[in-house]
mmCIF file of C-alpha atoms in Angstrom:
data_model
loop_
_atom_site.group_PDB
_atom_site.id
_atom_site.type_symbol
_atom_site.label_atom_id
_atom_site.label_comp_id
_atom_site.label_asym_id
_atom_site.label_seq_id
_atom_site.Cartn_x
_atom_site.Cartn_y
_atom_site.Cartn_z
ATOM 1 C CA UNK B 1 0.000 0.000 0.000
ATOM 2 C CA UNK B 2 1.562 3.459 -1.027
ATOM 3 C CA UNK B 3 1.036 6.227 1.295
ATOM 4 C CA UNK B 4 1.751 9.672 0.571
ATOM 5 C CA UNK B 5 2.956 12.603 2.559
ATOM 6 C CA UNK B 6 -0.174 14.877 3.518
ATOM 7 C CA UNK B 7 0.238 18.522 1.485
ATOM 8 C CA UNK B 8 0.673 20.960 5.010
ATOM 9 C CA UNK B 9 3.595 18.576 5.844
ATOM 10 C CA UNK B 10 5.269 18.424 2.924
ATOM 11 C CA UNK B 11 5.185 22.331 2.606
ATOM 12 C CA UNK B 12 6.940 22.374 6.195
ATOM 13 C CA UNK B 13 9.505 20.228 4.877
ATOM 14 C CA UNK B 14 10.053 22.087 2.098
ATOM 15 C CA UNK B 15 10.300 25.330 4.022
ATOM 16 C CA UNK B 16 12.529 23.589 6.435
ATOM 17 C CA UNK B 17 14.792 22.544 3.756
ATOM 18 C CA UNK B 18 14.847 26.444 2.405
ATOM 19 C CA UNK B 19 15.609 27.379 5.807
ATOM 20 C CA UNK B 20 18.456 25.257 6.401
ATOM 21 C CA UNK B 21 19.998 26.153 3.036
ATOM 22 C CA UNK B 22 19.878 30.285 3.884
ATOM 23 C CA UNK B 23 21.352 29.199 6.757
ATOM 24 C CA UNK B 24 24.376 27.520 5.886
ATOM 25 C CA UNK B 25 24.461 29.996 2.802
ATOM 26 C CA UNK B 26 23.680 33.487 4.128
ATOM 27 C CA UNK B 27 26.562 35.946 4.509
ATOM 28 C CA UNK B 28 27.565 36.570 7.787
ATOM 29 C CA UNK B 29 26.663 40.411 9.241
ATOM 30 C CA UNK B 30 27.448 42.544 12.244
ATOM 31 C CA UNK B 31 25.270 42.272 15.523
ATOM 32 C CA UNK B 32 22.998 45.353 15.178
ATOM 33 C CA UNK B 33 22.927 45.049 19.229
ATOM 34 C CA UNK B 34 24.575 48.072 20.668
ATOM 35 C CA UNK B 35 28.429 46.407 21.995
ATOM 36 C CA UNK B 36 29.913 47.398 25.042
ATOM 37 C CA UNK B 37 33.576 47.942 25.846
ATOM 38 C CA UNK B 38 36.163 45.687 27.282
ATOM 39 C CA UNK B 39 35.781 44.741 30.974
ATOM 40 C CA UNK B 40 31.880 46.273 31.131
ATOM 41 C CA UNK B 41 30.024 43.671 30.378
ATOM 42 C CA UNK B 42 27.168 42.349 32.859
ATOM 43 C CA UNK B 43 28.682 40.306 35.981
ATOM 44 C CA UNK B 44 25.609 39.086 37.372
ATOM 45 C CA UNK B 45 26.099 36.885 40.341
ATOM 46 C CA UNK B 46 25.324 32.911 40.349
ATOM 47 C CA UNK B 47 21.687 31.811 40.181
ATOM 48 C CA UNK B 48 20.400 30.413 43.107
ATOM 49 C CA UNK B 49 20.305 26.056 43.061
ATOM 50 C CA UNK B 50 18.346 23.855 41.202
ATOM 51 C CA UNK B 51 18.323 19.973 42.776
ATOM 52 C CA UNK B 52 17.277 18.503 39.248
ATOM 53 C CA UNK B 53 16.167 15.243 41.150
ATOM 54 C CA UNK B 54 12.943 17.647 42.992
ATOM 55 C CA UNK B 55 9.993 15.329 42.685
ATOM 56 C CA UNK B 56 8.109 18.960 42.432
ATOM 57 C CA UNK B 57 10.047 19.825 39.006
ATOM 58 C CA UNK B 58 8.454 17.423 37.187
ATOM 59 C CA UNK B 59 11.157 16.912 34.137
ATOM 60 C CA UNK B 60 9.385 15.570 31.078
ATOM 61 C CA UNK B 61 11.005 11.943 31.028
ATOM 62 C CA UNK B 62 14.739 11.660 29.904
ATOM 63 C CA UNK B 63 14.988 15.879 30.269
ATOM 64 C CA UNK B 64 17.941 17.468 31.803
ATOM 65 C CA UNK B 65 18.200 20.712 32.869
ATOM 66 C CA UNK B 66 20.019 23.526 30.673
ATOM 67 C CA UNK B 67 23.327 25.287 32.177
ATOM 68 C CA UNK B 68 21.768 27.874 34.744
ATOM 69 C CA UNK B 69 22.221 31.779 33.423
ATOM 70 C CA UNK B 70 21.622 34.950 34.870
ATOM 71 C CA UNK B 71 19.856 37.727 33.004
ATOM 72 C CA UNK B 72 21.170 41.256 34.344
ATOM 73 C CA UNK B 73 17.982 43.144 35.003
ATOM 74 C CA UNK B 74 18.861 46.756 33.220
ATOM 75 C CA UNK B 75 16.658 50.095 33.937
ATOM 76 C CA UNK B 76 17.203 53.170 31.900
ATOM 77 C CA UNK B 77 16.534 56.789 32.848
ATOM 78 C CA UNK B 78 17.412 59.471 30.351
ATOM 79 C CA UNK B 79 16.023 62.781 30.632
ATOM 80 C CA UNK B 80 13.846 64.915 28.117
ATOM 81 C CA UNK B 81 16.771 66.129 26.106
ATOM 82 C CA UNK B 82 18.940 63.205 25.837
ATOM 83 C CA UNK B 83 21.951 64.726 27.650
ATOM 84 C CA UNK B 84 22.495 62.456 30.478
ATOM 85 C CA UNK B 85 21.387 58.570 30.687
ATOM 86 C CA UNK B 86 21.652 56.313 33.676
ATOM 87 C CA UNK B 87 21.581 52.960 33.528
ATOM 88 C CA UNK B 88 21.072 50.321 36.785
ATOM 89 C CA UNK B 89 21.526 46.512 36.521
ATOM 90 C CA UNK B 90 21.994 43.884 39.114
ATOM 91 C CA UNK B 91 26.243 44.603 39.092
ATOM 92 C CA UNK B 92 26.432 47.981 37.849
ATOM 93 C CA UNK B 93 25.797 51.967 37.527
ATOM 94 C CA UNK B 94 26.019 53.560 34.760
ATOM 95 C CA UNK B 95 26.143 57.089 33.723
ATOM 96 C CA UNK B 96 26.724 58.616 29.788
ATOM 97 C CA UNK B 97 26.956 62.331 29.550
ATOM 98 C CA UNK B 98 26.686 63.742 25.863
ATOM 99 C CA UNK B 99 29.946 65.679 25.066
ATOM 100 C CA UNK B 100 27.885 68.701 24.371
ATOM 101 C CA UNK B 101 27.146 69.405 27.794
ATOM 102 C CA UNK B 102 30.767 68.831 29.271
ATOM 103 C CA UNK B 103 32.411 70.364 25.911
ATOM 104 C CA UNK B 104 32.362 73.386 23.468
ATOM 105 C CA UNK B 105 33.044 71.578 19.887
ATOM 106 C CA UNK B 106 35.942 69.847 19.124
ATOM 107 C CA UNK B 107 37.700 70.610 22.942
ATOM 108 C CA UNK B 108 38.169 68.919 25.822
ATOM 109 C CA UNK B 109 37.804 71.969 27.949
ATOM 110 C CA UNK B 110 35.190 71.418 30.697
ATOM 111 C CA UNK B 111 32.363 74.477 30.272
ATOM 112 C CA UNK B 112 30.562 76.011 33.446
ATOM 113 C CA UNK B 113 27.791 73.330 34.017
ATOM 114 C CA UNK B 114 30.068 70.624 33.863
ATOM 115 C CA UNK B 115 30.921 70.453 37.294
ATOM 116 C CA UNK B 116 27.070 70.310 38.952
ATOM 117 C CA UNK B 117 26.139 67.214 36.383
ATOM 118 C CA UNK B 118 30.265 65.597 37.470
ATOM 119 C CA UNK B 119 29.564 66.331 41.123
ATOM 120 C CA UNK B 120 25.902 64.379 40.877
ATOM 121 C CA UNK B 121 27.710 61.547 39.732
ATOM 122 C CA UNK B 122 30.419 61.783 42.406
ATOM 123 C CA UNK B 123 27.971 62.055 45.100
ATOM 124 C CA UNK B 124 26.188 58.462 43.739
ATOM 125 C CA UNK B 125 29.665 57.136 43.767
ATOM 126 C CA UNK B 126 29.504 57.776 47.359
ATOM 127 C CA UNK B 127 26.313 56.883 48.353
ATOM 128 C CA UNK B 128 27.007 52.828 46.505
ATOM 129 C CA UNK B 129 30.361 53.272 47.892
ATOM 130 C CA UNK B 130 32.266 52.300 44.924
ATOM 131 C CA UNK B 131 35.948 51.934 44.961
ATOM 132 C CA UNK B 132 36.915 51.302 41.232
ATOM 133 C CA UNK B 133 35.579 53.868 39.073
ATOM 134 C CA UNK B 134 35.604 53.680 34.611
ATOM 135 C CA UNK B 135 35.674 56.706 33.029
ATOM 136 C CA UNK B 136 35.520 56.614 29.245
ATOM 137 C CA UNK B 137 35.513 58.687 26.204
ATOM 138 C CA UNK B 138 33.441 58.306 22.963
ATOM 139 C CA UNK B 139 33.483 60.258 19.825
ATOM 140 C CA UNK B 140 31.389 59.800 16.387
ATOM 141 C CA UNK B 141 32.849 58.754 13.659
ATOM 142 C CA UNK B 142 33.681 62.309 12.048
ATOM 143 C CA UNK B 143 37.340 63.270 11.295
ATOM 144 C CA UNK B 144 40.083 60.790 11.713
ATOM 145 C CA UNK B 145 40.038 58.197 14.084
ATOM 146 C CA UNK B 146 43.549 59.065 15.168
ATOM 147 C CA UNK B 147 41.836 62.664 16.838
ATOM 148 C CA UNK B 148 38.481 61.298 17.584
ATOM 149 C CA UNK B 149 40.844 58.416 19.902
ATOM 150 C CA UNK B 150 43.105 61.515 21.348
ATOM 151 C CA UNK B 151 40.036 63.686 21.799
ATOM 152 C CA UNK B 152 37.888 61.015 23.601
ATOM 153 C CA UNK B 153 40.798 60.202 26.027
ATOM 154 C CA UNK B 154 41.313 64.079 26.730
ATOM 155 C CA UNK B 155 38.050 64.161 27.432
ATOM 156 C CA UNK B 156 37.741 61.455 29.660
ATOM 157 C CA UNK B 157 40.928 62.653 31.506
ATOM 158 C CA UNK B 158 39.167 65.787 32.125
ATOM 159 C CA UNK B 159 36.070 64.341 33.760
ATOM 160 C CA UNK B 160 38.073 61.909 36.161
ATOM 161 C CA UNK B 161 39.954 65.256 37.172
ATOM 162 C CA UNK B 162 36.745 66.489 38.592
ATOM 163 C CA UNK B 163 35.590 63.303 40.033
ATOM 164 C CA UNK B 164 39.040 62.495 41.860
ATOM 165 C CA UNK B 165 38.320 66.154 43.217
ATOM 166 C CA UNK B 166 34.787 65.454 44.311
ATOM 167 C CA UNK B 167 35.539 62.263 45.916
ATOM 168 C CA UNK B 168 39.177 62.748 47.718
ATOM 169 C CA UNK B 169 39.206 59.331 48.588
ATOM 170 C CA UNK B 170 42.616 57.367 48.170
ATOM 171 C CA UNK B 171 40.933 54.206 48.511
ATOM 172 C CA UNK B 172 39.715 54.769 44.628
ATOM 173 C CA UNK B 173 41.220 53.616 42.057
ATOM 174 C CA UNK B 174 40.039 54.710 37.944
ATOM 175 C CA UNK B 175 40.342 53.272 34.724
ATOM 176 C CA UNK B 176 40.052 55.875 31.975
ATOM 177 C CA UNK B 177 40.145 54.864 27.749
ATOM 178 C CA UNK B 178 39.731 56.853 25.284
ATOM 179 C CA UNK B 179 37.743 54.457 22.757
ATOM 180 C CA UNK B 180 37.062 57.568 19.859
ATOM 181 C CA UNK B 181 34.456 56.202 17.544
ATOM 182 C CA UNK B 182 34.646 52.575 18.856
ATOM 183 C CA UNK B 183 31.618 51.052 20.576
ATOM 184 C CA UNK B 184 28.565 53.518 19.238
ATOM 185 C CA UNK B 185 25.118 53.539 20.722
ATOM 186 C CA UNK B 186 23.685 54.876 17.581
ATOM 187 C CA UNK B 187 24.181 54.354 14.034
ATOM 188 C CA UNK B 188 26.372 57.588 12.920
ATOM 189 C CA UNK B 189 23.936 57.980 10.107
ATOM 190 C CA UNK B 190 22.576 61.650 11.324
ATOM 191 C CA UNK B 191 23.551 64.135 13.028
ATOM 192 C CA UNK B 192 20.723 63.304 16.167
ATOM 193 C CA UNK B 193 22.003 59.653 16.430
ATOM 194 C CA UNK B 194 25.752 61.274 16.188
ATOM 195 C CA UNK B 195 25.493 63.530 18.690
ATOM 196 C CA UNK B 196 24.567 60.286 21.297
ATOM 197 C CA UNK B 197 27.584 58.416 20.320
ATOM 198 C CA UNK B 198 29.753 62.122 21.157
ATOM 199 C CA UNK B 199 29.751 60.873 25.172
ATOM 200 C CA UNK B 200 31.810 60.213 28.514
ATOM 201 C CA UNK B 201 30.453 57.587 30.265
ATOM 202 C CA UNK B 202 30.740 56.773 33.975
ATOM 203 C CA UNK B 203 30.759 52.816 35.616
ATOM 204 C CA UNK B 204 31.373 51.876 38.917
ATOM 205 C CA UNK B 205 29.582 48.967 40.732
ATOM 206 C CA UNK B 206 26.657 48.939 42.663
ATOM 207 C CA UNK B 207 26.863 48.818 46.637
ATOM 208 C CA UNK B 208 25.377 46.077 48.535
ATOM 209 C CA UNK B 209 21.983 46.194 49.310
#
């Protein structure tokens, strides 16, 4: 007796087979996720236990259990005009100031309402009583990379100046890069999305709670 493959499960196959074939053939592309630099990714502690052998887990028969993970939990606060953003996660705090509101163009000269948005920061350093303290520098992609790396460092300099200031702690220790136009938040296409990538941003951990 000949049987024959019912229509709706032969087109699966058939789109299966497609599949597979763009997927061994298809070029490979960049990650359009935002990347992060060296040494800030998410450090999320270990996940609590799992005793795979609970009668109360009830495993499908011959299941295992996956590797455990931990997702970092991230909230983002950025304010009307887009100058300052904060970002909280599990491990760490985050803060990225736009160059245009530390900067004139093109300088690394701190203007007059640096220092009140440098000293906020400083004053959350204290209150999570962080000891080891990023400071780096971001440019867009305008101009040579050779400046936009020198500029972004100069940059970041200048904010840790202010921030060692603030704090007056010897206990602290900073790490400050100048990255240029490495590592962009935003796609460098306009102006708008430029001016986000033009930043200093601030790391430290979180306290304990």
């Amino acid at each position: 007796m000949t049987t024959h493959t019912p229509p709706r499960l032969a087109l699966v196959m058939t789109l299966a087979s497609v599949m597979a074939a763009l997927t061994l053939t298809a070029p490979a592309r960049a990650d359009d996720d935002p990347s992060v630099p060296p040494g800030t990714e998410p450090s999320a502690s270990a996940p609590v236990e799992v005793d795979p052998n609970d009668p109360d887990l009830k495993l499908p028969e011959g299941a295992t259990l996956a590797e455990p993970k931990v997702l970092d939990i991230k909230q983002v606060v950025e304010d009307q005009s887009g100058d300052e953003r904060r970002e909280d996660t599990n491990a760490d705090v985050k803060f990225a100031l736009q160059a245009e509101v530390l900067f004139g163009k093109d300088s690394s000269k701190l203007n007059g309402e640096a220092k009140a948005r440098i000293s906020a920061i400083a004053a959350e350093i204290k209150n999570q009583k962080a000891t080891q303290i990023r400071v780096f520098g971001f440019t867009d992609n305008l101009g040579s990379a050779a400046h936009g790396d020198v500029l972004s460092k100069q940059r970041a300099n200048a904010v840790q100046d202010v921030l060692d200031q603030e704090l007056n702690d010897p206990n602290i220790t900073f790490e400050v890069r100048g990255y240029g136009e490495q590592y962009p938040i935003a796609s460098n296409a306009t102006e708008t999305s430029r001016k986000k990538n033009r930043r200093v941003e601030v790391s430290f951990p979180r306290g304990e709670s």
